[in-house]
Amino acid sequence: MALSPQKCLVEDRQVPLDATSDPPALFDGTTRLYISYTCPFAQRVWITRNLKGLQEKIKLVPINLPNRPAWYKEKVYPANKVPALEHNGKIIGESLDLIKYVDSNFDGPSLYPEDSAKREFGEDLLKYVDATFIKTVFDSFKGDPVKETASVFDHVENALQKFDDGPFFLGELSLVDIAYIPFIERFQVFLDEVFKYEIIIGRPTLAAWIEKMNKMVEHTQTKTDSEYVINYFKKFM
């Protein structure tokens, strides 16, 4: 799927709202996406919004998570985490649910194919990403990532080879790519810096996929500073 350049607006980052900030005019009809600039789960929905060209229809509301405002839990999202979407008088959470919701309920190019085989494979990959892939890599930080993550990175490499009609998981760009890229890009930086483990060695399809994703401004404008990622992930060691 190709997006014309004019559909992606490059936005200035607003100062995140913190404990001293007043809330926006909640439930006034404005659609708001509450995020943290550094949260990979929120990044999934942010990328989806950008790819569908919804920058003017879904307002970003960045939250300072270490010093989050009390009103966010009390008046917006009792789970007190991001991402959360304020739409049609209700709040919706959970990133994998949200990327599907945004794709299905807003205008813009579809980010999930109609082909039944691709949809079935896509659902398997969406189940795998949080339950197995992310958990395995995080757990490896306390041990030997080279050995402990080989199977999951190989699974990703093989999955990217299933369809040959494009460089993405389902051939065409989809929600599956959006679900994986925030974590793969962080894992790549951290594992290389701390463990001298380059995840793309021996995985040419993964390398090509990362390169392709990094050419999309809809994604690159959502990326987190590498130094922050490295320091944050060290907490899991």
mmCIF file of N, CA, C and O in Angstrom, residues 169-224:
data_model
loop_
_atom_site.group_PDB
_atom_site.id
_atom_site.type_symbol
_atom_site.label_atom_id
_atom_site.label_comp_id
_atom_site.label_asym_id
_atom_site.label_seq_id
_atom_site.Cartn_x
_atom_site.Cartn_y
_atom_site.Cartn_z
ATOM 1 N N PHE A 169 4.744 -8.044 6.441
ATOM 2 C CA PHE A 169 4.312 -9.338 6.965
ATOM 3 C C PHE A 169 3.216 -9.983 6.118
ATOM 4 O O PHE A 169 3.233 -11.189 5.895
ATOM 5 N N LEU A 170 2.263 -9.186 5.676
ATOM 6 C CA LEU A 170 1.156 -9.710 4.870
ATOM 7 C C LEU A 170 1.298 -9.302 3.413
ATOM 8 O O LEU A 170 0.319 -9.220 2.677
ATOM 9 N N GLY A 171 2.535 -9.074 2.995
ATOM 10 C CA GLY A 171 2.806 -8.584 1.645
ATOM 11 C C GLY A 171 2.653 -7.079 1.596
ATOM 12 O O GLY A 171 3.622 -6.344 1.433
ATOM 13 N N GLU A 172 1.428 -6.625 1.815
ATOM 14 C CA GLU A 172 1.134 -5.189 1.882
ATOM 15 C C GLU A 172 1.250 -4.701 3.333
ATOM 16 O O GLU A 172 1.130 -5.477 4.277
ATOM 17 N N LEU A 173 1.479 -3.417 3.470
ATOM 18 C CA LEU A 173 1.579 -2.810 4.796
ATOM 19 C C LEU A 173 0.286 -3.029 5.567
ATOM 20 O O LEU A 173 -0.802 -2.840 5.034
ATOM 21 N N SER A 174 0.397 -3.424 6.834
ATOM 22 C CA SER A 174 -0.806 -3.735 7.607
ATOM 23 C C SER A 174 -0.599 -3.444 9.085
ATOM 24 O O SER A 174 0.478 -3.040 9.536
ATOM 25 N N LEU A 175 -1.651 -3.713 9.847
ATOM 26 C CA LEU A 175 -1.596 -3.543 11.299
ATOM 27 C C LEU A 175 -0.544 -4.441 11.934
ATOM 28 O O LEU A 175 -0.040 -4.126 13.020
ATOM 29 N N VAL A 176 -0.202 -5.533 11.290
ATOM 30 C CA VAL A 176 0.821 -6.422 11.840
ATOM 31 C C VAL A 176 2.166 -5.713 11.890
ATOM 32 O O VAL A 176 2.870 -5.757 12.907
ATOM 33 N N ASP A 177 2.541 -5.040 10.828
ATOM 34 C CA ASP A 177 3.790 -4.270 10.817
ATOM 35 C C ASP A 177 3.781 -3.209 11.910
ATOM 36 O O ASP A 177 4.780 -2.995 12.603
ATOM 37 N N ILE A 178 2.643 -2.567 12.068
ATOM 38 C CA ILE A 178 2.499 -1.519 13.077
ATOM 39 C C ILE A 178 2.638 -2.088 14.484
ATOM 40 O O ILE A 178 3.206 -1.451 15.371
ATOM 41 N N ALA A 179 2.153 -3.305 14.695
ATOM 42 C CA ALA A 179 2.230 -3.925 16.014
ATOM 43 C C ALA A 179 3.661 -4.295 16.383
ATOM 44 O O ALA A 179 4.036 -4.253 17.562
ATOM 45 N N TYR A 180 4.457 -4.663 15.399
ATOM 46 C CA TYR A 180 5.814 -5.149 15.672
ATOM 47 C C TYR A 180 6.880 -4.061 15.683
ATOM 48 O O TYR A 180 7.834 -4.132 16.467
ATOM 49 N N ILE A 181 6.779 -3.059 14.820
ATOM 50 C CA ILE A 181 7.902 -2.136 14.629
ATOM 51 C C ILE A 181 8.299 -1.373 15.896
ATOM 52 O O ILE A 181 9.498 -1.196 16.134
ATOM 53 N N PRO A 182 7.391 -0.918 16.754
ATOM 54 C CA PRO A 182 7.860 -0.175 17.933
ATOM 55 C C PRO A 182 8.778 -1.008 18.833
ATOM 56 O O PRO A 182 9.686 -0.459 19.475
ATOM 57 N N PHE A 183 8.549 -2.296 18.867
ATOM 58 C CA PHE A 183 9.355 -3.162 19.726
ATOM 59 C C PHE A 183 10.620 -3.630 19.027
ATOM 60 O O PHE A 183 11.708 -3.629 19.621
ATOM 61 N N ILE A 184 10.515 -4.010 17.773
ATOM 62 C CA ILE A 184 11.708 -4.468 17.058
ATOM 63 C C ILE A 184 12.743 -3.356 16.972
ATOM 64 O O ILE A 184 13.945 -3.600 17.160
ATOM 65 N N GLU A 185 12.312 -2.124 16.714
ATOM 66 C CA GLU A 185 13.292 -1.050 16.621
ATOM 67 C C GLU A 185 13.966 -0.776 17.966
ATOM 68 O O GLU A 185 15.161 -0.468 18.011
ATOM 69 N N ARG A 186 13.247 -0.925 19.054
ATOM 70 C CA ARG A 186 13.845 -0.753 20.380
ATOM 71 C C ARG A 186 14.778 -1.912 20.718
ATOM 72 O O ARG A 186 15.881 -1.708 21.228
ATOM 73 N N PHE A 187 14.335 -3.133 20.441
ATOM 74 C CA PHE A 187 15.165 -4.300 20.719
ATOM 75 C C PHE A 187 16.456 -4.244 19.900
ATOM 76 O O PHE A 187 17.532 -4.611 20.391
ATOM 77 N N GLN A 188 16.362 -3.809 18.657
ATOM 78 C CA GLN A 188 17.550 -3.730 17.803
ATOM 79 C C GLN A 188 18.598 -2.800 18.416
ATOM 80 O O GLN A 188 19.782 -3.158 18.515
ATOM 81 N N VAL A 189 18.180 -1.633 18.851
ATOM 82 C CA VAL A 189 19.093 -0.657 19.435
ATOM 83 C C VAL A 189 19.699 -1.182 20.739
ATOM 84 O O VAL A 189 20.920 -1.141 20.946
ATOM 85 N N PHE A 190 18.846 -1.693 21.614
ATOM 86 C CA PHE A 190 19.299 -2.116 22.941
ATOM 87 C C PHE A 190 20.216 -3.334 22.876
ATOM 88 O O PHE A 190 21.274 -3.369 23.518
ATOM 89 N N LEU A 191 19.823 -4.341 22.117
ATOM 90 C CA LEU A 191 20.621 -5.561 22.060
ATOM 91 C C LEU A 191 21.971 -5.312 21.402
ATOM 92 O O LEU A 191 22.989 -5.905 21.800
ATOM 93 N N ASP A 192 22.022 -4.431 20.439
ATOM 94 C CA ASP A 192 23.291 -4.099 19.796
ATOM 95 C C ASP A 192 24.195 -3.332 20.759
ATOM 96 O O ASP A 192 25.378 -3.633 20.895
ATOM 97 N N GLU A 193 23.633 -2.358 21.453
ATOM 98 C CA GLU A 193 24.427 -1.501 22.335
ATOM 99 C C GLU A 193 24.914 -2.248 23.572
ATOM 100 O O GLU A 193 26.085 -2.131 23.961
ATOM 101 N N VAL A 194 24.048 -3.019 24.198
ATOM 102 C CA VAL A 194 24.373 -3.613 25.499
ATOM 103 C C VAL A 194 24.972 -5.015 25.366
ATOM 104 O O VAL A 194 25.884 -5.385 26.103
ATOM 105 N N PHE A 195 24.486 -5.795 24.405
ATOM 106 C CA PHE A 195 24.940 -7.182 24.274
ATOM 107 C C PHE A 195 25.757 -7.425 22.999
ATOM 108 O O PHE A 195 26.182 -8.558 22.752
ATOM 109 N N LYS A 196 25.961 -6.374 22.195
ATOM 110 C CA LYS A 196 26.675 -6.501 20.920
ATOM 111 C C LYS A 196 26.045 -7.579 20.031
ATOM 112 O O LYS A 196 26.718 -8.324 19.337
ATOM 113 N N TYR A 197 24.730 -7.625 20.080
ATOM 114 C CA TYR A 197 23.959 -8.604 19.324
ATOM 115 C C TYR A 197 23.161 -7.862 18.264
ATOM 116 O O TYR A 197 22.263 -7.081 18.599
ATOM 117 N N GLU A 198 23.506 -8.071 17.002
ATOM 118 C CA GLU A 198 22.801 -7.418 15.909
ATOM 119 C C GLU A 198 21.768 -8.387 15.353
ATOM 120 O O GLU A 198 22.120 -9.396 14.732
ATOM 121 N N ILE A 199 20.512 -8.071 15.576
ATOM 122 C CA ILE A 199 19.433 -9.023 15.273
ATOM 123 C C ILE A 199 19.239 -9.262 13.782
ATOM 124 O O ILE A 199 18.604 -10.246 13.390
ATOM 125 N N ILE A 200 19.766 -8.391 12.914
ATOM 126 C CA ILE A 200 19.536 -8.570 11.474
ATOM 127 C C ILE A 200 20.591 -9.457 10.819
ATOM 128 O O ILE A 200 20.420 -9.854 9.665
ATOM 129 N N ILE A 201 21.660 -9.794 11.540
ATOM 130 C CA ILE A 201 22.680 -10.670 10.960
ATOM 131 C C ILE A 201 22.068 -12.048 10.723
ATOM 132 O O ILE A 201 21.537 -12.678 11.633
ATOM 133 N N GLY A 202 22.150 -12.517 9.486
ATOM 134 C CA GLY A 202 21.562 -13.798 9.143
ATOM 135 C C GLY A 202 20.060 -13.743 8.924
ATOM 136 O O GLY A 202 19.429 -14.789 8.702
ATOM 137 N N ARG A 203 19.494 -12.544 8.999
ATOM 138 C CA ARG A 203 18.053 -12.372 8.800
ATOM 139 C C ARG A 203 17.833 -11.243 7.783
ATOM 140 O O ARG A 203 17.388 -10.139 8.132
ATOM 141 N N PRO A 204 18.096 -11.505 6.518
ATOM 142 C CA PRO A 204 18.036 -10.450 5.500
ATOM 143 C C PRO A 204 16.639 -9.889 5.275
ATOM 144 O O PRO A 204 16.491 -8.705 4.935
ATOM 145 N N THR A 205 15.618 -10.722 5.462
ATOM 146 C CA THR A 205 14.253 -10.230 5.243
ATOM 147 C C THR A 205 13.866 -9.259 6.341
ATOM 148 O O THR A 205 13.225 -8.228 6.083
ATOM 149 N N LEU A 206 14.258 -9.560 7.565
ATOM 150 C CA LEU A 206 14.027 -8.641 8.684
ATOM 151 C C LEU A 206 14.773 -7.331 8.455
ATOM 152 O O LEU A 206 14.232 -6.242 8.678
ATOM 153 N N ALA A 207 16.017 -7.426 7.995
ATOM 154 C CA ALA A 207 16.808 -6.216 7.727
ATOM 155 C C ALA A 207 16.130 -5.336 6.676
ATOM 156 O O ALA A 207 16.050 -4.109 6.836
ATOM 157 N N ALA A 208 15.638 -5.969 5.616
ATOM 158 C CA ALA A 208 14.972 -5.204 4.546
ATOM 159 C C ALA A 208 13.681 -4.581 5.055
ATOM 160 O O ALA A 208 13.330 -3.451 4.671
ATOM 161 N N TRP A 209 12.963 -5.300 5.910
ATOM 162 C CA TRP A 209 11.710 -4.787 6.471
ATOM 163 C C TRP A 209 11.965 -3.560 7.349
ATOM 164 O O TRP A 209 11.272 -2.547 7.240
ATOM 165 N N ILE A 210 12.977 -3.649 8.208
ATOM 166 C CA ILE A 210 13.309 -2.508 9.066
ATOM 167 C C ILE A 210 13.687 -1.301 8.212
ATOM 168 O O ILE A 210 13.258 -0.169 8.473
ATOM 169 N N GLU A 211 14.482 -1.544 7.181
ATOM 170 C CA GLU A 211 14.881 -0.450 6.284
ATOM 171 C C GLU A 211 13.662 0.183 5.622
ATOM 172 O O GLU A 211 13.567 1.410 5.519
ATOM 173 N N LYS A 212 12.725 -0.647 5.194
ATOM 174 C CA LYS A 212 11.514 -0.133 4.544
ATOM 175 C C LYS A 212 10.684 0.691 5.534
ATOM 176 O O LYS A 212 10.213 1.790 5.201
ATOM 177 N N MET A 213 10.508 0.186 6.744
ATOM 178 C CA MET A 213 9.725 0.914 7.744
ATOM 179 C C MET A 213 10.367 2.259 8.093
ATOM 180 O O MET A 213 9.672 3.249 8.347
ATOM 181 N N ASN A 214 11.696 2.287 8.078
ATOM 182 C CA ASN A 214 12.400 3.516 8.451
ATOM 183 C C ASN A 214 12.417 4.558 7.339
ATOM 184 O O ASN A 214 12.964 5.647 7.527
ATOM 185 N N LYS A 215 11.822 4.234 6.207
ATOM 186 C CA LYS A 215 11.679 5.217 5.141
ATOM 187 C C LYS A 215 10.301 5.873 5.147
ATOM 188 O O LYS A 215 10.017 6.739 4.316
ATOM 189 N N MET A 216 9.458 5.462 6.084
ATOM 190 C CA MET A 216 8.084 5.967 6.153
ATOM 191 C C MET A 216 7.984 7.032 7.246
ATOM 192 O O MET A 216 8.133 6.732 8.429
ATOM 193 N N VAL A 217 7.728 8.267 6.843
ATOM 194 C CA VAL A 217 7.681 9.352 7.820
ATOM 195 C C VAL A 217 6.529 9.160 8.802
ATOM 196 O O VAL A 217 6.595 9.626 9.946
ATOM 197 N N GLU A 218 5.483 8.464 8.378
ATOM 198 C CA GLU A 218 4.365 8.187 9.291
ATOM 199 C C GLU A 218 4.848 7.414 10.514
ATOM 200 O O GLU A 218 4.274 7.520 11.592
ATOM 201 N N HIS A 219 5.898 6.635 10.308
ATOM 202 C CA HIS A 219 6.511 5.897 11.417
ATOM 203 C C HIS A 219 7.661 6.666 12.056
ATOM 204 O O HIS A 219 7.727 6.794 13.287
ATOM 205 N N THR A 220 8.575 7.199 11.239
ATOM 206 C CA THR A 220 9.798 7.770 11.802
ATOM 207 C C THR A 220 9.527 8.961 12.721
ATOM 208 O O THR A 220 10.283 9.185 13.673
ATOM 209 N N GLN A 221 8.449 9.691 12.480
ATOM 210 C CA GLN A 221 8.181 10.842 13.357
ATOM 211 C C GLN A 221 7.667 10.416 14.735
ATOM 212 O O GLN A 221 7.519 11.248 15.626
ATOM 213 N N THR A 222 7.432 9.116 14.908
ATOM 214 C CA THR A 222 6.956 8.626 16.206
ATOM 215 C C THR A 222 8.070 7.959 17.010
ATOM 216 O O THR A 222 7.831 7.491 18.124
ATOM 217 N N LYS A 223 9.279 7.895 16.470
ATOM 218 C CA LYS A 223 10.352 7.120 17.096
ATOM 219 C C LYS A 223 10.852 7.773 18.385
ATOM 220 O O LYS A 223 10.785 8.991 18.567
ATOM 221 N N THR A 224 11.379 6.930 19.264
ATOM 222 C CA THR A 224 11.928 7.364 20.547
ATOM 223 C C THR A 224 13.449 7.427 20.466
ATOM 224 O O THR A 224 14.076 6.588 19.805
#
